[in-house]
mmCIF file of C-alpha atoms in Angstrom:
data_model
loop_
_atom_site.group_PDB
_atom_site.id
_atom_site.type_symbol
_atom_site.label_atom_id
_atom_site.label_comp_id
_atom_site.label_asym_id
_atom_site.label_seq_id
_atom_site.Cartn_x
_atom_site.Cartn_y
_atom_site.Cartn_z
ATOM 1 C CA UNK A 810 -28.846 -39.864 104.424
ATOM 2 C CA UNK A 811 -31.464 -42.435 105.330
ATOM 3 C CA UNK A 812 -33.644 -41.360 102.381
ATOM 4 C CA UNK A 813 -30.604 -41.788 100.069
ATOM 5 C CA UNK A 814 -29.871 -45.277 101.446
ATOM 6 C CA UNK A 815 -33.531 -46.219 101.105
ATOM 7 C CA UNK A 816 -33.693 -44.852 97.591
ATOM 8 C CA UNK A 817 -30.465 -46.703 96.666
ATOM 9 C CA UNK A 818 -31.786 -49.966 98.124
ATOM 10 C CA UNK A 819 -35.003 -49.748 96.235
ATOM 11 C CA UNK A 820 -33.092 -48.939 92.988
ATOM 12 C CA UNK A 821 -30.691 -51.825 93.668
ATOM 13 C CA UNK A 822 -33.599 -54.213 94.215
ATOM 14 C CA UNK A 823 -35.259 -53.054 90.961
ATOM 15 C CA UNK A 824 -32.117 -53.560 89.028
ATOM 16 C CA UNK A 825 -31.551 -56.956 90.547
ATOM 17 C CA UNK A 826 -35.149 -58.015 89.721
ATOM 18 C CA UNK A 827 -34.648 -56.679 86.218
ATOM 19 C CA UNK A 828 -31.478 -58.614 85.784
ATOM 20 C CA UNK A 829 -33.109 -61.722 87.073
ATOM 21 C CA UNK A 830 -35.938 -61.350 84.587
ATOM 22 C CA UNK A 831 -33.438 -60.804 81.727
ATOM 23 C CA UNK A 832 -31.544 -63.894 82.771
ATOM 24 C CA UNK A 833 -34.680 -66.007 82.910
ATOM 25 C CA UNK A 834 -35.378 -65.091 79.293
ATOM 26 C CA UNK A 835 -31.944 -66.324 78.079
ATOM 27 C CA UNK A 836 -30.968 -69.852 77.500
ATOM 28 C CA UNK A 837 -27.760 -71.763 76.649
ATOM 29 C CA UNK A 838 -28.383 -74.783 74.309
ATOM 30 C CA UNK A 839 -25.778 -77.302 73.612
ATOM 31 C CA UNK A 840 -26.496 -79.120 70.372
ATOM 32 C CA UNK A 841 -24.908 -82.463 69.501
ATOM 33 C CA UNK A 842 -24.622 -81.458 65.874
ATOM 34 C CA UNK A 843 -25.360 -78.487 63.625
ATOM 35 C CA UNK A 844 -29.174 -78.402 63.656
ATOM 36 C CA UNK A 845 -29.585 -76.781 60.282
ATOM 37 C CA UNK A 846 -30.817 -77.905 57.802
ATOM 38 C CA UNK A 847 -33.412 -79.713 59.773
ATOM 39 C CA UNK A 848 -33.388 -82.863 57.614
ATOM 40 C CA UNK A 849 -33.076 -85.729 60.091
ATOM 41 C CA UNK A 850 -34.617 -86.528 63.414
ATOM 42 C CA UNK A 851 -32.302 -84.998 65.974
ATOM 43 C CA UNK A 852 -31.774 -81.847 63.913
ATOM 44 C CA UNK A 853 -35.452 -81.399 63.400
ATOM 45 C CA UNK A 854 -36.266 -81.711 67.093
ATOM 46 C CA UNK A 855 -33.498 -79.273 68.086
ATOM 47 C CA UNK A 856 -34.093 -76.629 65.348
ATOM 48 C CA UNK A 857 -37.855 -76.301 65.778
ATOM 49 C CA UNK A 858 -37.502 -76.224 69.632
ATOM 50 C CA UNK A 859 -35.083 -73.278 69.252
ATOM 51 C CA UNK A 860 -37.567 -71.548 66.896
ATOM 52 C CA UNK A 861 -40.500 -72.190 69.289
ATOM 53 C CA UNK A 862 -38.575 -70.821 72.312
ATOM 54 C CA UNK A 863 -37.526 -67.791 70.222
ATOM 55 C CA UNK A 864 -41.175 -67.197 69.409
ATOM 56 C CA UNK A 865 -41.958 -67.187 73.071
ATOM 57 C CA UNK A 866 -39.439 -64.388 73.572
ATOM 58 C CA UNK A 867 -36.347 -66.281 74.565
ATOM 59 C CA UNK A 868 -32.906 -65.264 73.606
ATOM 60 C CA UNK A 869 -30.930 -68.357 72.556
ATOM 61 C CA UNK A 870 -27.149 -68.841 72.857
ATOM 62 C CA UNK A 871 -26.508 -71.907 70.747
ATOM 63 C CA UNK A 872 -23.392 -73.907 71.310
ATOM 64 C CA UNK A 873 -23.079 -76.605 68.411
ATOM 65 C CA UNK A 874 -20.574 -79.355 67.784
ATOM 66 C CA UNK A 875 -19.403 -79.664 64.167
ATOM 67 C CA UNK A 876 -18.202 -82.814 62.424
ATOM 68 C CA UNK A 877 -20.287 -83.985 59.384
ATOM 69 C CA UNK A 878 -22.440 -80.869 58.861
ATOM 70 C CA UNK A 879 -20.937 -77.402 58.208
ATOM 71 C CA UNK A 880 -21.687 -74.144 60.025
ATOM 72 C CA UNK A 881 -24.786 -72.475 58.621
ATOM 73 C CA UNK A 882 -25.839 -68.834 58.224
ATOM 74 C CA UNK A 883 -29.397 -69.749 59.259
ATOM 75 C CA UNK A 884 -28.150 -70.040 62.788
ATOM 76 C CA UNK A 885 -26.414 -66.697 63.052
ATOM 77 C CA UNK A 886 -29.374 -65.138 64.879
ATOM 78 C CA UNK A 887 -28.911 -67.527 67.831
ATOM 79 C CA UNK A 888 -25.488 -66.200 68.800
ATOM 80 C CA UNK A 889 -24.110 -69.478 67.638
ATOM 81 C CA UNK A 890 -20.622 -70.828 68.649
ATOM 82 C CA UNK A 891 -19.139 -73.863 67.088
ATOM 83 C CA UNK A 892 -16.852 -76.503 68.580
ATOM 84 C CA UNK A 893 -15.091 -79.200 66.689
ATOM 85 C CA UNK A 894 -15.941 -82.800 67.634
ATOM 86 C CA UNK A 895 -12.953 -84.988 68.403
ATOM 87 C CA UNK A 896 -12.273 -88.125 66.422
ATOM 88 C CA UNK A 897 -13.322 -91.557 67.755
ATOM 89 C CA UNK A 898 -9.768 -92.672 68.182
ATOM 90 C CA UNK A 899 -8.835 -89.675 70.335
ATOM 91 C CA UNK A 900 -12.143 -90.016 72.318
ATOM 92 C CA UNK A 901 -11.711 -93.659 73.295
ATOM 93 C CA UNK A 902 -12.187 -94.207 77.019
ATOM 94 C CA UNK A 903 -12.782 -97.210 79.312
ATOM 95 C CA UNK A 904 -15.352 -95.243 81.224
ATOM 96 C CA UNK A 905 -16.976 -92.559 79.014
ATOM 97 C CA UNK A 906 -18.935 -93.352 75.817
ATOM 98 C CA UNK A 907 -17.257 -92.003 72.654
ATOM 99 C CA UNK A 908 -20.426 -90.054 71.695
ATOM 100 C CA UNK A 909 -19.946 -88.113 74.872
ATOM 101 C CA UNK A 910 -16.210 -87.955 75.218
ATOM 102 C CA UNK A 911 -15.791 -86.723 71.652
ATOM 103 C CA UNK A 912 -17.899 -83.646 72.618
ATOM 104 C CA UNK A 913 -15.310 -82.378 75.055
ATOM 105 C CA UNK A 914 -14.360 -78.650 74.834
ATOM 106 C CA UNK A 915 -12.789 -76.481 77.422
ATOM 107 C CA UNK A 916 -13.814 -73.393 75.344
ATOM 108 C CA UNK A 917 -17.510 -74.632 75.628
ATOM 109 C CA UNK A 918 -17.229 -74.925 79.346
ATOM 110 C CA UNK A 919 -15.688 -71.492 79.692
ATOM 111 C CA UNK A 920 -18.449 -69.984 77.645
ATOM 112 C CA UNK A 921 -21.039 -71.699 79.781
ATOM 113 C CA UNK A 922 -19.396 -70.181 82.851
ATOM 114 C CA UNK A 923 -19.682 -66.651 81.574
ATOM 115 C CA UNK A 924 -23.318 -66.449 82.692
ATOM 116 C CA UNK A 925 -25.809 -68.111 85.134
ATOM 117 C CA UNK A 926 -28.321 -68.821 82.403
ATOM 118 C CA UNK A 927 -30.080 -72.200 82.392
ATOM 119 C CA UNK A 928 -28.523 -74.809 80.133
ATOM 120 C CA UNK A 929 -30.376 -77.193 77.826
ATOM 121 C CA UNK A 930 -28.296 -80.249 77.021
ATOM 122 C CA UNK A 931 -29.495 -81.725 73.737
ATOM 123 C CA UNK A 932 -29.087 -85.439 74.055
ATOM 124 C CA UNK A 933 -26.975 -87.614 76.417
ATOM 125 C CA UNK A 934 -24.227 -86.920 73.841
ATOM 126 C CA UNK A 935 -23.750 -83.425 75.253
ATOM 127 C CA UNK A 936 -23.776 -84.228 78.969
ATOM 128 C CA UNK A 937 -20.023 -84.374 79.685
ATOM 129 C CA UNK A 938 -20.159 -81.296 81.793
ATOM 130 C CA UNK A 939 -23.568 -82.020 83.358
ATOM 131 C CA UNK A 940 -21.923 -82.855 86.742
ATOM 132 C CA UNK A 941 -19.291 -80.130 86.594
ATOM 133 C CA UNK A 942 -19.098 -78.452 90.075
ATOM 134 C CA UNK A 943 -18.701 -74.945 88.494
ATOM 135 C CA UNK A 944 -22.018 -75.347 86.772
ATOM 136 C CA UNK A 945 -23.933 -76.144 90.048
ATOM 137 C CA UNK A 946 -25.579 -72.778 90.078
ATOM 138 C CA UNK A 947 -27.131 -73.219 86.682
ATOM 139 C CA UNK A 948 -30.493 -74.813 86.111
ATOM 140 C CA UNK A 949 -29.826 -77.843 83.885
ATOM 141 C CA UNK A 950 -32.320 -79.624 81.667
ATOM 142 C CA UNK A 951 -31.467 -82.637 79.466
ATOM 143 C CA UNK A 952 -33.455 -83.408 76.352
ATOM 144 C CA UNK A 953 -33.185 -87.188 75.893
ATOM 145 C CA UNK A 954 -33.647 -88.143 72.219
ATOM 146 C CA UNK A 955 -33.627 -91.925 72.930
ATOM 147 C CA UNK A 956 -32.623 -94.451 75.510
ATOM 148 C CA UNK A 957 -29.326 -94.376 73.814
ATOM 149 C CA UNK A 958 -27.829 -97.684 75.215
ATOM 150 C CA UNK A 959 -30.955 -99.529 73.930
ATOM 151 C CA UNK A 960 -30.708 -97.877 70.559
ATOM 152 C CA UNK A 961 -26.979 -98.779 70.271
ATOM 153 C CA UNK A 962 -27.588 -102.314 71.356
ATOM 154 C CA UNK A 963 -30.335 -102.874 68.753
ATOM 155 C CA UNK A 964 -28.247 -101.173 66.095
ATOM 156 C CA UNK A 965 -25.374 -103.458 66.889
ATOM 157 C CA UNK A 966 -27.427 -106.612 66.747
ATOM 158 C CA UNK A 967 -28.522 -105.694 63.154
ATOM 159 C CA UNK A 968 -25.000 -104.533 62.109
ATOM 160 C CA UNK A 969 -23.204 -106.877 59.691
ATOM 161 C CA UNK A 970 -19.695 -105.268 59.774
ATOM 162 C CA UNK A 971 -18.058 -106.976 62.859
ATOM 163 C CA UNK A 972 -15.935 -104.023 63.762
ATOM 164 C CA UNK A 973 -19.022 -101.788 63.942
ATOM 165 C CA UNK A 974 -20.851 -104.543 65.771
ATOM 166 C CA UNK A 975 -18.162 -104.516 68.523
ATOM 167 C CA UNK A 976 -18.253 -100.719 68.735
ATOM 168 C CA UNK A 977 -22.077 -100.604 69.164
ATOM 169 C CA UNK A 978 -21.999 -103.366 71.774
ATOM 170 C CA UNK A 979 -19.192 -101.685 73.768
ATOM 171 C CA UNK A 980 -20.675 -98.196 73.463
ATOM 172 C CA UNK A 981 -24.091 -99.556 74.620
ATOM 173 C CA UNK A 982 -22.622 -100.859 77.863
ATOM 174 C CA UNK A 983 -20.835 -97.576 78.586
ATOM 175 C CA UNK A 984 -23.982 -95.546 77.741
ATOM 176 C CA UNK A 985 -26.042 -97.596 80.126
ATOM 177 C CA UNK A 986 -23.546 -96.968 82.955
ATOM 178 C CA UNK A 987 -23.336 -93.276 82.038
ATOM 179 C CA UNK A 988 -27.047 -92.728 82.685
ATOM 180 C CA UNK A 989 -26.354 -92.295 86.388
ATOM 181 C CA UNK A 990 -24.980 -88.834 85.610
ATOM 182 C CA UNK A 991 -28.470 -87.754 84.812
ATOM 183 C CA UNK A 992 -29.063 -87.341 88.537
ATOM 184 C CA UNK A 993 -27.279 -83.931 88.203
ATOM 185 C CA UNK A 994 -30.092 -82.568 85.895
ATOM 186 C CA UNK A 995 -32.962 -80.539 87.358
ATOM 187 C CA UNK A 996 -35.314 -81.935 84.718
ATOM 188 C CA UNK A 997 -35.250 -84.743 82.021
ATOM 189 C CA UNK A 998 -37.365 -84.223 79.002
ATOM 190 C CA UNK A 999 -38.092 -87.444 77.148
ATOM 191 C CA UNK A 1000 -39.088 -87.601 73.493
ATOM 192 C CA UNK A 1001 -41.530 -90.412 73.850
ATOM 193 C CA UNK A 1002 -43.796 -92.002 76.430
ATOM 194 C CA UNK A 1003 -41.901 -95.232 76.363
ATOM 195 C CA UNK A 1004 -38.692 -93.379 77.193
ATOM 196 C CA UNK A 1005 -40.439 -91.429 79.878
ATOM 197 C CA UNK A 1006 -41.638 -94.676 81.585
ATOM 198 C CA UNK A 1007 -38.124 -96.002 81.410
ATOM 199 C CA UNK A 1008 -36.377 -92.901 82.980
ATOM 200 C CA UNK A 1009 -39.085 -92.438 85.635
ATOM 201 C CA UNK A 1010 -37.920 -95.622 87.294
ATOM 202 C CA UNK A 1011 -34.496 -94.089 88.110
ATOM 203 C CA UNK A 1012 -35.511 -90.445 88.229
ATOM 204 C CA UNK A 1013 -39.126 -90.321 89.191
ATOM 205 C CA UNK A 1014 -39.238 -86.709 90.324
ATOM 206 C CA UNK A 1015 -37.316 -85.077 87.444
ATOM 207 C CA UNK A 1016 -38.536 -87.007 84.396
ATOM 208 C CA UNK A 1017 -41.060 -85.390 82.099
ATOM 209 C CA UNK A 1018 -42.596 -86.220 78.718
ATOM 210 C CA UNK A 1019 -41.963 -83.482 76.164
ATOM 211 C CA UNK A 1020 -43.138 -84.479 72.641
ATOM 212 C CA UNK A 1021 -40.954 -83.923 69.663
ATOM 213 C CA UNK A 1022 -40.824 -80.505 67.990
ATOM 214 C CA UNK A 1023 -41.303 -80.353 64.252
ATOM 215 C CA UNK A 1024 -41.947 -78.174 61.175
ATOM 216 C CA UNK A 1025 -45.738 -78.176 61.127
ATOM 217 C CA UNK A 1026 -48.173 -75.727 62.742
ATOM 218 C CA UNK A 1027 -51.405 -77.405 61.623
ATOM 219 C CA UNK A 1028 -52.724 -80.474 59.854
ATOM 220 C CA UNK A 1029 -52.817 -79.634 56.142
ATOM 221 C CA UNK A 1030 -53.693 -82.603 53.858
ATOM 222 C CA UNK A 1031 -54.843 -82.871 50.282
ATOM 223 C CA UNK A 1032 -58.105 -84.600 49.884
ATOM 224 C CA UNK A 1033 -58.884 -87.104 47.234
ATOM 225 C CA UNK A 1034 -56.474 -89.630 45.804
ATOM 226 C CA UNK A 1035 -52.773 -89.871 45.003
ATOM 227 C CA UNK A 1036 -51.369 -92.308 42.524
ATOM 228 C CA UNK A 1037 -48.374 -93.803 44.367
ATOM 229 C CA UNK A 1038 -47.137 -95.404 47.583
ATOM 230 C CA UNK A 1039 -44.266 -93.743 49.391
ATOM 231 C CA UNK A 1040 -41.596 -95.041 51.860
ATOM 232 C CA UNK A 1041 -39.361 -92.247 53.091
ATOM 233 C CA UNK A 1042 -36.513 -91.984 55.656
ATOM 234 C CA UNK A 1043 -32.837 -91.716 56.202
ATOM 235 C CA UNK A 1044 -31.729 -94.560 53.957
ATOM 236 C CA UNK A 1045 -28.253 -94.846 55.445
ATOM 237 C CA UNK A 1046 -29.629 -95.837 58.802
ATOM 238 C CA UNK A 1047 -29.819 -99.638 59.327
ATOM 239 C CA UNK A 1048 -33.404 -99.702 60.676
ATOM 240 C CA UNK A 1049 -34.626 -97.878 57.546
ATOM 241 C CA UNK A 1050 -32.535 -100.088 55.299
ATOM 242 C CA UNK A 1051 -34.201 -103.116 56.989
ATOM 243 C CA UNK A 1052 -37.662 -101.566 56.471
ATOM 244 C CA UNK A 1053 -36.992 -101.041 52.705
ATOM 245 C CA UNK A 1054 -35.675 -104.583 52.298
ATOM 246 C CA UNK A 1055 -38.719 -105.937 53.982
ATOM 247 C CA UNK A 1056 -41.096 -104.031 51.704
ATOM 248 C CA UNK A 1057 -39.264 -105.050 48.563
ATOM 249 C CA UNK A 1058 -38.975 -108.755 49.572
ATOM 250 C CA UNK A 1059 -42.389 -109.265 51.112
ATOM 251 C CA UNK A 1060 -44.896 -106.613 49.954
ATOM 252 C CA UNK A 1061 -43.970 -105.102 46.555
ATOM 253 C CA UNK A 1062 -44.318 -108.275 44.474
ATOM 254 C CA UNK A 1063 -48.077 -108.504 45.260
ATOM 255 C CA UNK A 1064 -48.718 -104.776 44.921
ATOM 256 C CA UNK A 1065 -46.485 -103.906 41.897
ATOM 257 C CA UNK A 1066 -49.519 -102.881 39.784
ATOM 258 C CA UNK A 1067 -49.309 -99.622 41.833
ATOM 259 C CA UNK A 1068 -46.534 -96.969 41.485
ATOM 260 C CA UNK A 1069 -43.977 -97.153 44.399
ATOM 261 C CA UNK A 1070 -41.461 -94.471 45.338
ATOM 262 C CA UNK A 1071 -38.624 -94.717 47.865
ATOM 263 C CA UNK A 1072 -37.031 -91.488 48.908
ATOM 264 C CA UNK A 1073 -34.436 -90.414 51.432
ATOM 265 C CA UNK A 1074 -30.939 -89.606 52.350
ATOM 266 C CA UNK A 1075 -27.990 -91.453 50.970
ATOM 267 C CA UNK A 1076 -29.335 -94.775 49.721
ATOM 268 C CA UNK A 1077 -26.668 -97.399 48.960
ATOM 269 C CA UNK A 1078 -25.786 -98.375 45.395
ATOM 270 C CA UNK A 1079 -27.163 -101.829 46.018
ATOM 271 C CA UNK A 1080 -30.545 -100.321 47.092
ATOM 272 C CA UNK A 1081 -30.613 -98.009 44.080
ATOM 273 C CA UNK A 1082 -29.850 -100.890 41.761
ATOM 274 C CA UNK A 1083 -32.455 -103.141 43.314
ATOM 275 C CA UNK A 1084 -35.107 -100.509 43.078
ATOM 276 C CA UNK A 1085 -34.244 -99.876 39.430
ATOM 277 C CA UNK A 1086 -34.317 -103.581 38.654
ATOM 278 C CA UNK A 1087 -37.844 -103.803 40.175
ATOM 279 C CA UNK A 1088 -39.051 -100.718 38.353
ATOM 280 C CA UNK A 1089 -39.413 -98.746 41.550
ATOM 281 C CA UNK A 1090 -38.551 -95.015 41.457
ATOM 282 C CA UNK A 1091 -35.914 -94.134 44.049
ATOM 283 C CA UNK A 1092 -35.148 -90.494 44.902
ATOM 284 C CA UNK A 1093 -31.779 -89.827 46.548
ATOM 285 C CA UNK A 1094 -31.423 -86.858 48.918
ATOM 286 C CA UNK A 1095 -34.485 -84.916 48.020
ATOM 287 C CA UNK A 1096 -34.609 -81.367 49.124
ATOM 288 C CA UNK A 1097 -36.850 -80.333 52.011
ATOM 289 C CA UNK A 1098 -39.708 -79.029 49.812
ATOM 290 C CA UNK A 1099 -39.482 -81.957 47.388
ATOM 291 C CA UNK A 1100 -39.812 -84.436 50.326
ATOM 292 C CA UNK A 1101 -42.850 -82.604 51.623
ATOM 293 C CA UNK A 1102 -44.351 -82.775 48.167
ATOM 294 C CA UNK A 1103 -43.770 -86.487 48.014
ATOM 295 C CA UNK A 1104 -45.371 -87.087 51.391
ATOM 296 C CA UNK A 1105 -48.313 -84.813 50.570
ATOM 297 C CA UNK A 1106 -48.996 -86.229 47.091
ATOM 298 C CA UNK A 1107 -48.671 -89.938 47.995
ATOM 299 C CA UNK A 1108 -51.849 -91.880 48.485
ATOM 300 C CA UNK A 1109 -50.252 -94.115 51.058
ATOM 301 C CA UNK A 1110 -47.244 -93.386 53.257
ATOM 302 C CA UNK A 1111 -46.117 -96.709 54.266
ATOM 303 C CA UNK A 1112 -43.945 -96.868 57.383
ATOM 304 C CA UNK A 1113 -42.942 -100.155 58.952
ATOM 305 C CA UNK A 1114 -40.250 -100.254 61.570
ATOM 306 C CA UNK A 1115 -38.555 -103.064 63.473
ATOM 307 C CA UNK A 1116 -36.951 -100.828 66.090
ATOM 308 C CA UNK A 1117 -39.365 -99.182 68.486
ATOM 309 C CA UNK A 1118 -37.121 -96.497 70.024
ATOM 310 C CA UNK A 1119 -37.987 -92.913 70.403
ATOM 311 C CA UNK A 1120 -40.556 -91.517 68.006
ATOM 312 C CA UNK A 1121 -40.147 -91.481 64.327
ATOM 313 C CA UNK A 1122 -40.501 -87.917 62.891
ATOM 314 C CA UNK A 1123 -41.373 -89.350 59.498
ATOM 315 C CA UNK A 1124 -44.528 -90.688 61.178
ATOM 316 C CA UNK A 1125 -45.549 -87.083 62.359
ATOM 317 C CA UNK A 1126 -44.751 -85.706 58.932
ATOM 318 C CA UNK A 1127 -46.883 -88.338 57.195
ATOM 319 C CA UNK A 1128 -49.803 -87.600 59.602
ATOM 320 C CA UNK A 1129 -49.532 -83.732 59.371
ATOM 321 C CA UNK A 1130 -49.478 -83.515 55.551
ATOM 322 C CA UNK A 1131 -49.962 -86.892 54.119
ATOM 323 C CA UNK A 1132 -53.100 -88.952 53.233
ATOM 324 C CA UNK A 1133 -53.328 -92.589 54.518
ATOM 325 C CA UNK A 1134 -50.568 -93.659 56.757
ATOM 326 C CA UNK A 1135 -50.015 -97.491 56.881
ATOM 327 C CA UNK A 1136 -47.722 -98.551 59.774
ATOM 328 C CA UNK A 1137 -46.958 -101.444 61.965
ATOM 329 C CA UNK A 1138 -47.365 -101.673 65.808
ATOM 330 C CA UNK A 1139 -43.729 -100.865 66.678
ATOM 331 C CA UNK A 1140 -43.975 -97.499 64.740
ATOM 332 C CA UNK A 1141 -46.929 -96.263 66.719
ATOM 333 C CA UNK A 1142 -46.580 -98.086 70.106
ATOM 334 C CA UNK A 1143 -47.427 -95.868 73.052
ATOM 335 C CA UNK A 1144 -47.306 -92.727 70.869
ATOM 336 C CA UNK A 1145 -50.978 -91.754 71.171
ATOM 337 C CA UNK A 1146 -51.035 -91.822 67.371
ATOM 338 C CA UNK A 1147 -52.445 -95.324 66.911
ATOM 339 C CA UNK A 1148 -55.959 -94.112 65.880
ATOM 340 C CA UNK A 1149 -54.442 -91.872 63.241
ATOM 341 C CA UNK A 1150 -52.948 -94.805 61.348
ATOM 342 C CA UNK A 1151 -53.916 -98.017 59.682
ATOM 343 C CA UNK A 1152 -52.096 -100.811 61.434
ATOM 344 C CA UNK A 1153 -50.704 -103.877 59.745
ATOM 345 C CA UNK A 1154 -48.074 -106.236 61.156
ATOM 346 C CA UNK A 1155 -47.930 -109.223 58.853
ATOM 347 C CA UNK A 1156 -46.992 -109.173 55.128
ATOM 348 C CA UNK A 1157 -50.449 -110.296 54.057
ATOM 349 C CA UNK A 1158 -52.057 -107.567 56.240
ATOM 350 C CA UNK A 1159 -49.985 -104.873 54.488
ATOM 351 C CA UNK A 1160 -50.844 -106.258 51.097
ATOM 352 C CA UNK A 1161 -54.545 -106.424 51.895
ATOM 353 C CA UNK A 1162 -54.625 -102.864 53.262
ATOM 354 C CA UNK A 1163 -52.741 -101.476 50.266
ATOM 355 C CA UNK A 1164 -55.354 -102.948 47.825
ATOM 356 C CA UNK A 1165 -58.162 -101.609 49.979
ATOM 357 C CA UNK A 1166 -56.752 -98.052 50.492
ATOM 358 C CA UNK A 1167 -55.668 -97.565 46.888
ATOM 359 C CA UNK A 1168 -59.361 -97.793 45.926
ATOM 360 C CA UNK A 1169 -60.519 -95.283 48.532
ATOM 361 C CA UNK A 1170 -60.522 -91.469 48.527
ATOM 362 C CA UNK A 1171 -59.109 -89.624 51.468
ATOM 363 C CA UNK A 1172 -61.883 -87.358 52.897
ATOM 364 C CA UNK A 1173 -62.248 -84.583 55.441
ATOM 365 C CA UNK A 1174 -63.809 -86.891 57.998
ATOM 366 C CA UNK A 1175 -60.466 -88.684 58.177
ATOM 367 C CA UNK A 1176 -58.722 -85.554 59.053
ATOM 368 C CA UNK A 1177 -60.552 -84.699 62.204
ATOM 369 C CA UNK A 1178 -59.084 -87.401 64.480
ATOM 370 C CA UNK A 1179 -55.632 -86.253 63.468
ATOM 371 C CA UNK A 1180 -56.367 -82.572 64.249
ATOM 372 C CA UNK A 1181 -57.638 -83.417 67.758
ATOM 373 C CA UNK A 1182 -54.285 -85.102 68.646
ATOM 374 C CA UNK A 1183 -51.626 -83.517 66.514
ATOM 375 C CA UNK A 1184 -52.603 -79.894 67.125
ATOM 376 C CA UNK A 1185 -52.718 -80.244 70.896
ATOM 377 C CA UNK A 1186 -50.289 -82.930 71.973
ATOM 378 C CA UNK A 1187 -47.759 -82.074 69.289
ATOM 379 C CA UNK A 1188 -48.204 -78.277 69.287
ATOM 380 C CA UNK A 1189 -44.872 -76.604 69.263
ATOM 381 C CA UNK A 1190 -45.994 -73.385 71.076
ATOM 382 C CA UNK A 1191 -47.776 -75.365 73.937
ATOM 383 C CA UNK A 1192 -44.756 -77.554 74.369
ATOM 384 C CA UNK A 1193 -42.371 -74.627 74.346
ATOM 385 C CA UNK A 1194 -44.450 -73.146 77.145
ATOM 386 C CA UNK A 1195 -44.139 -76.323 79.150
ATOM 387 C CA UNK A 1196 -40.346 -76.281 78.702
ATOM 388 C CA UNK A 1197 -40.273 -72.629 79.820
ATOM 389 C CA UNK A 1198 -42.154 -73.639 82.968
ATOM 390 C CA UNK A 1199 -39.272 -75.888 83.875
ATOM 391 C CA UNK A 1200 -36.788 -73.059 83.258
ATOM 392 C CA UNK A 1201 -38.569 -70.588 85.645
#
């Protein structure tokens, strides 16, 4: 009898350890939006993180909110469940930001409660259930894509529509207050060093820097010369519209002997018409491969920004596959990528650098500094292993 009990206990412990191991290799991920296709910042970071974790042997259970992007077959391998995002009107609250309250779903909560798997909350947007008492037994990690209240505040300042201006200002205040909920996370993973420094003040023991995930495995740049200057980005976002307007008003008129291309998502009719009037080629909604070809074939990727929040994925794309990258200080501040770019801050500095760079060839010696930084600090596999270390 004693031998039977001993044998049973040993078997039970083995099964328990096996189950624990299985659970540790399974992860629930709550995505703020459908992350495929990975054609804008948040989707890129989420999708390539999922792929990197899968490559490390993790089983992913993806929970994705749906509103402006449809369900996608590419996500079927991740046991994906979709949840409709509620409208802004139905989500209005005096206490909870709309971007969070609109991602409310009892079905999602019930699905999370079906296991004890760790949960990765993608963005403050998905943190409605972070403090839910029934999820206390789950390890919880929040991926912070921005200091959201700062992003909304800056966006509101630059917004010209007064209704949107009020929305951004009010949402910013609620988001700042809501950050206290982050104390319920086991770990916070910040996308930039600036964000990490900010969150460490309130959450010093749980805050970590986890660089952005992206499409590139190695630096792969065409040597020699291209024949055009490229600005690319999501052209429906205010900060990118501001950057294009700055280039057209202050830089283009003294560099128009060179070919210019503007490319990106959903440019306005006024931007399209302005570019056509100036003789600038504008490419609306290029496909993924077409955008990569543009970045790769340009001689200069020019990337000013006037909003130094998060890290700009277009900067990483330009450095991994593009030739010269001409940026201003806010674009590279505290990213570790300063030495990979040519920096200009005033209009005359941009103009001077354009004339200088357009006469130069891009050589192999200029690739080495990028490799040493990009293939280590921004290595998806290494950063996935860092994240896995938090899950264990």
